CSV table of C-alpha atoms in Angstrom, one decimal:
chain,number,residue,atom,x,y,z
A,1,UNK,CA,28.7,10.9,28.2
A,2,UNK,CA,28.6,14.5,27.2
A,3,UNK,CA,29.3,16.9,30.0
A,4,UNK,CA,26.0,18.6,30.7
A,5,UNK,CA,24.7,19.3,34.1
A,6,UNK,CA,21.3,20.8,34.9
A,7,UNK,CA,20.6,22.3,38.3
A,8,UNK,CA,18.5,21.9,40.2
A,9,UNK,CA,17.1,18.5,39.2
A,10,UNK,CA,13.9,19.1,41.1
A,11,UNK,CA,12.2,22.2,42.3
A,12,UNK,CA,8.8,23.2,43.7
A,13,UNK,CA,8.0,26.9,43.7
A,14,UNK,CA,5.1,29.1,44.3
A,15,UNK,CA,3.1,31.0,41.7
A,16,UNK,CA,4.4,34.4,41.0
A,17,UNK,CA,8.0,33.8,42.1
A,18,UNK,CA,11.0,34.0,39.8
A,19,UNK,CA,12.9,30.8,39.1
A,20,UNK,CA,16.2,30.3,37.4
A,21,UNK,CA,17.4,27.0,35.9
A,22,UNK,CA,21.0,26.4,35.1
A,23,UNK,CA,22.6,24.4,32.3
A,24,UNK,CA,26.4,23.9,32.5
A,25,UNK,CA,28.5,22.2,29.8
A,26,UNK,CA,32.1,21.2,29.7
A,27,UNK,CA,32.2,20.4,25.9
A,28,UNK,CA,32.8,23.9,24.6
A,29,UNK,CA,29.8,23.5,22.2
A,30,UNK,CA,28.6,26.7,20.6
A,31,UNK,CA,24.9,26.0,20.5
A,32,UNK,CA,22.7,25.5,23.6
A,33,UNK,CA,19.0,24.9,23.8
A,34,UNK,CA,16.2,24.9,26.4
A,35,UNK,CA,13.2,22.7,25.9
A,36,UNK,CA,10.1,21.9,27.9
A,37,UNK,CA,8.6,18.4,27.8
A,38,UNK,CA,4.9,17.9,28.4
A,39,UNK,CA,2.7,14.8,27.7
A,40,UNK,CA,1.3,14.9,24.2
A,41,UNK,CA,3.5,17.8,23.1
A,42,UNK,CA,6.9,16.2,22.9
A,43,UNK,CA,9.8,18.7,23.3
A,44,UNK,CA,9.1,22.3,22.6
A,45,UNK,CA,11.9,24.8,22.1
A,46,UNK,CA,11.8,27.7,24.5
A,47,UNK,CA,15.0,29.6,23.6
A,48,UNK,CA,18.3,28.8,22.1
A,49,UNK,CA,21.8,30.3,22.0
A,50,UNK,CA,24.2,30.4,19.1
A,51,UNK,CA,27.1,32.0,21.0
A,52,UNK,CA,27.9,34.1,24.1
A,53,UNK,CA,25.3,36.7,24.4
A,54,UNK,CA,23.6,35.5,21.2
A,55,UNK,CA,20.1,34.1,21.9
A,56,UNK,CA,16.9,33.7,20.0
A,57,UNK,CA,13.3,32.7,20.8
A,58,UNK,CA,11.8,29.3,20.2
A,59,UNK,CA,8.2,28.4,19.8
A,60,UNK,CA,7.1,28.8,23.4
A,61,UNK,CA,9.2,31.6,24.7
A,62,UNK,CA,6.5,33.7,26.4
A,63,UNK,CA,7.1,34.0,30.2
A,64,UNK,CA,10.8,32.9,29.8
A,65,UNK,CA,14.0,34.7,29.4
A,66,UNK,CA,17.6,33.4,29.0
A,67,UNK,CA,21.1,34.6,29.4
A,68,UNK,CA,24.5,33.3,28.3
A,69,UNK,CA,27.4,35.3,29.6
A,70,UNK,CA,30.0,32.6,29.0
A,71,UNK,CA,30.2,29.5,26.7
A,72,UNK,CA,29.6,26.9,29.4
A,73,UNK,CA,26.5,28.3,31.1
A,74,UNK,CA,23.0,28.9,29.7
A,75,UNK,CA,20.4,30.1,32.2
A,76,UNK,CA,16.6,29.9,31.9
A,77,UNK,CA,14.5,32.3,34.0
A,78,UNK,CA,10.8,32.1,34.6
A,79,UNK,CA,10.1,35.7,35.3
A,80,UNK,CA,6.9,35.0,37.4
A,81,UNK,CA,6.1,31.3,37.5
A,82,UNK,CA,2.7,30.1,36.7
A,83,UNK,CA,1.1,26.7,37.0
A,84,UNK,CA,1.2,26.3,33.2
A,85,UNK,CA,5.0,26.3,33.5
A,86,UNK,CA,4.9,23.1,35.5
A,87,UNK,CA,7.0,20.8,33.3
A,88,UNK,CA,10.2,18.9,32.8
A,89,UNK,CA,12.9,21.2,31.3
A,90,UNK,CA,15.8,19.9,29.3
A,91,UNK,CA,18.9,21.6,28.2
A,92,UNK,CA,20.7,20.4,25.1
A,93,UNK,CA,24.0,21.3,23.4
A,94,UNK,CA,25.3,20.9,19.9
A,95,UNK,CA,28.6,21.5,18.2
A,96,UNK,CA,27.2,22.8,14.9
A,97,UNK,CA,23.6,23.5,15.6
A,98,UNK,CA,22.5,21.8,12.4
A,99,UNK,CA,24.0,18.5,11.3
A,100,UNK,CA,25.6,17.3,14.5
A,101,UNK,CA,24.1,15.4,17.3
A,102,UNK,CA,22.5,17.2,20.2
A,103,UNK,CA,23.3,16.0,23.7
A,104,UNK,CA,20.8,16.3,26.4
A,105,UNK,CA,21.0,16.9,30.1
A,106,UNK,CA,19.0,14.8,32.6
A,107,UNK,CA,16.2,17.3,33.0
A,108,UNK,CA,14.8,19.5,35.7
A,109,UNK,CA,11.3,18.7,37.0
A,110,UNK,CA,9.7,22.0,38.0
A,111,UNK,CA,6.4,22.1,39.9
A,112,UNK,CA,4.6,25.5,40.3
A,113,UNK,CA,2.0,25.4,43.1
B,1,UNK,CA,9.7,27.5,9.5
B,2,UNK,CA,9.8,23.8,9.9
B,3,UNK,CA,7.6,21.2,11.6
B,4,UNK,CA,7.5,17.6,12.4
B,5,UNK,CA,4.5,15.3,12.7
B,6,UNK,CA,4.7,11.9,14.3
B,7,UNK,CA,1.7,10.0,13.1
B,8,UNK,CA,1.4,7.5,16.0
B,9,UNK,CA,1.3,8.6,19.6
B,10,UNK,CA,1.4,5.0,20.9
B,11,UNK,CA,2.6,1.8,19.4
B,12,UNK,CA,2.2,-1.5,21.2
B,13,UNK,CA,4.2,-4.4,19.8
B,14,UNK,CA,5.1,-7.9,20.8
B,15,UNK,CA,8.6,-9.0,21.4
B,16,UNK,CA,10.5,-10.1,18.3
B,17,UNK,CA,7.9,-8.5,16.0
B,18,UNK,CA,8.8,-5.6,13.6
B,19,UNK,CA,8.0,-2.0,14.4
B,20,UNK,CA,7.7,1.1,12.2
B,21,UNK,CA,7.3,4.6,13.6
B,22,UNK,CA,6.2,7.2,11.2
B,23,UNK,CA,7.5,10.7,10.9
B,24,UNK,CA,6.6,13.5,8.4
B,25,UNK,CA,8.2,16.9,8.2
B,26,UNK,CA,7.6,20.1,6.4
B,27,UNK,CA,10.2,22.7,5.4
B,28,UNK,CA,10.8,25.1,2.6
B,29,UNK,CA,14.5,24.4,2.5
B,30,UNK,CA,16.7,21.3,2.8
B,31,UNK,CA,16.6,19.5,6.1
B,32,UNK,CA,18.6,17.3,8.4
B,33,UNK,CA,16.6,14.6,10.1
B,34,UNK,CA,17.1,12.8,13.4
B,35,UNK,CA,15.6,10.1,15.6
B,36,UNK,CA,16.1,10.2,19.3
B,37,UNK,CA,15.1,7.8,22.0
B,38,UNK,CA,14.2,8.6,25.6
B,39,UNK,CA,14.2,5.8,28.2
B,40,UNK,CA,12.1,6.3,31.3
B,41,UNK,CA,13.4,9.1,33.5
B,42,UNK,CA,16.3,9.9,31.3
B,43,UNK,CA,17.4,12.5,28.7
B,44,UNK,CA,17.3,11.9,25.0
B,45,UNK,CA,20.0,10.1,23.0
B,46,UNK,CA,20.6,9.9,19.3
B,47,UNK,CA,19.5,6.7,17.4
B,48,UNK,CA,20.4,7.9,13.9
B,49,UNK,CA,20.5,10.9,11.6
B,50,UNK,CA,20.2,11.7,7.9
B,51,UNK,CA,22.3,14.5,6.4
B,52,UNK,CA,22.6,13.6,2.8
B,53,UNK,CA,23.5,10.7,0.5
B,54,UNK,CA,22.0,7.3,0.9
B,55,UNK,CA,18.4,7.5,1.9
B,56,UNK,CA,18.6,4.4,4.1
B,57,UNK,CA,20.3,5.2,7.4
B,58,UNK,CA,21.4,2.7,9.9
B,59,UNK,CA,21.6,3.5,13.6
B,60,UNK,CA,22.3,2.0,17.0
B,61,UNK,CA,20.5,-1.0,18.5
B,62,UNK,CA,19.4,-2.4,15.1
B,63,UNK,CA,17.3,0.6,14.1
B,64,UNK,CA,17.2,2.1,10.6
B,65,UNK,CA,15.3,4.9,8.9
B,66,UNK,CA,14.5,5.8,5.3
B,67,UNK,CA,14.4,9.3,4.0
B,68,UNK,CA,11.8,9.9,1.3
B,69,UNK,CA,12.0,13.4,-0.1
B,70,UNK,CA,9.0,13.2,-2.3
B,71,UNK,CA,6.8,12.1,0.6
B,72,UNK,CA,8.7,14.3,3.1
B,73,UNK,CA,8.9,11.3,5.5
B,74,UNK,CA,11.6,9.8,7.7
B,75,UNK,CA,10.1,6.5,9.1
B,76,UNK,CA,12.0,4.5,11.7
B,77,UNK,CA,12.0,0.7,11.6
B,78,UNK,CA,13.4,-2.2,13.5
B,79,UNK,CA,12.9,-5.8,12.2
B,80,UNK,CA,12.7,-7.4,15.6
B,81,UNK,CA,12.1,-5.6,18.9
B,82,UNK,CA,13.2,-6.4,22.4
B,83,UNK,CA,11.6,-5.6,25.8
B,84,UNK,CA,14.4,-3.1,26.3
B,85,UNK,CA,13.2,-1.1,23.3
B,86,UNK,CA,10.3,0.1,25.4
B,87,UNK,CA,10.8,3.9,25.3
B,88,UNK,CA,9.6,7.1,23.8
B,89,UNK,CA,10.9,7.9,20.3
B,90,UNK,CA,11.2,11.4,18.9
B,91,UNK,CA,11.7,12.5,15.3
B,92,UNK,CA,13.5,15.9,14.9
B,93,UNK,CA,14.6,18.2,12.2
B,94,UNK,CA,16.9,21.1,11.6
B,95,UNK,CA,17.4,22.9,8.3
B,96,UNK,CA,20.2,24.5,6.3
B,97,UNK,CA,19.2,28.1,7.2
B,98,UNK,CA,19.0,28.2,11.0
B,99,UNK,CA,19.9,26.4,14.2
B,100,UNK,CA,16.6,25.5,15.6
B,101,UNK,CA,16.2,21.8,16.4
B,102,UNK,CA,12.4,21.0,16.3
B,103,UNK,CA,10.9,17.8,17.7
B,104,UNK,CA,7.7,15.9,17.0
B,105,UNK,CA,5.3,15.0,19.8
B,106,UNK,CA,6.8,11.6,20.3
B,107,UNK,CA,5.8,7.9,19.9
B,108,UNK,CA,5.6,5.7,22.9
B,109,UNK,CA,6.6,2.1,22.1
B,110,UNK,CA,5.6,-0.6,24.5
B,111,UNK,CA,7.0,-4.0,23.9
B,112,UNK,CA,5.2,-6.9,25.4
B,113,UNK,CA,6.4,-10.5,25.9
């Protein structure tokens, strides 16, 4: 299995609080992604990174920010959590970002109350 | 920009029957296509991918998919399903110009005895 660890695996937080999710990889892959999974919507891309300090927005980036200060870590921050951000969040890594397989973490279930 | 449409949200099927999951994509440039599977409470794993060459691609667990450029489709098939194939299946696409990996909304396959 690819070395991807998401933390925490489960979190309950209150509306308006900031939340940071962490994705850690041991594969030295250049590309990292954050998705959210919601019923009926599949996986929607939030942000992705194509190198250290190089990030770009996905299709549902409003309310989220990311940082990548080193190859192995990609952080997703909900600046002020809302109930609409209750979801399962997946991190993925890819060696080439295009034609190679993406490997996924086990997911973080976030509930905003 | 690229997008993926999975035409069936749920597919019930009897054990040992064939199954086909339909996927259409849109993109203004050449694409790479993938099918991923997600078993309950797990992350996603790759079933197969199309990069170039032969339009019929074989993957793991007896699955295969056919790339049809004229119809912009990449349908997934299995001639005989097992109970263990019960899962959610996602079609995904990248393209030659960027690093975004975009997913369809998913198809839930339920195999019944």
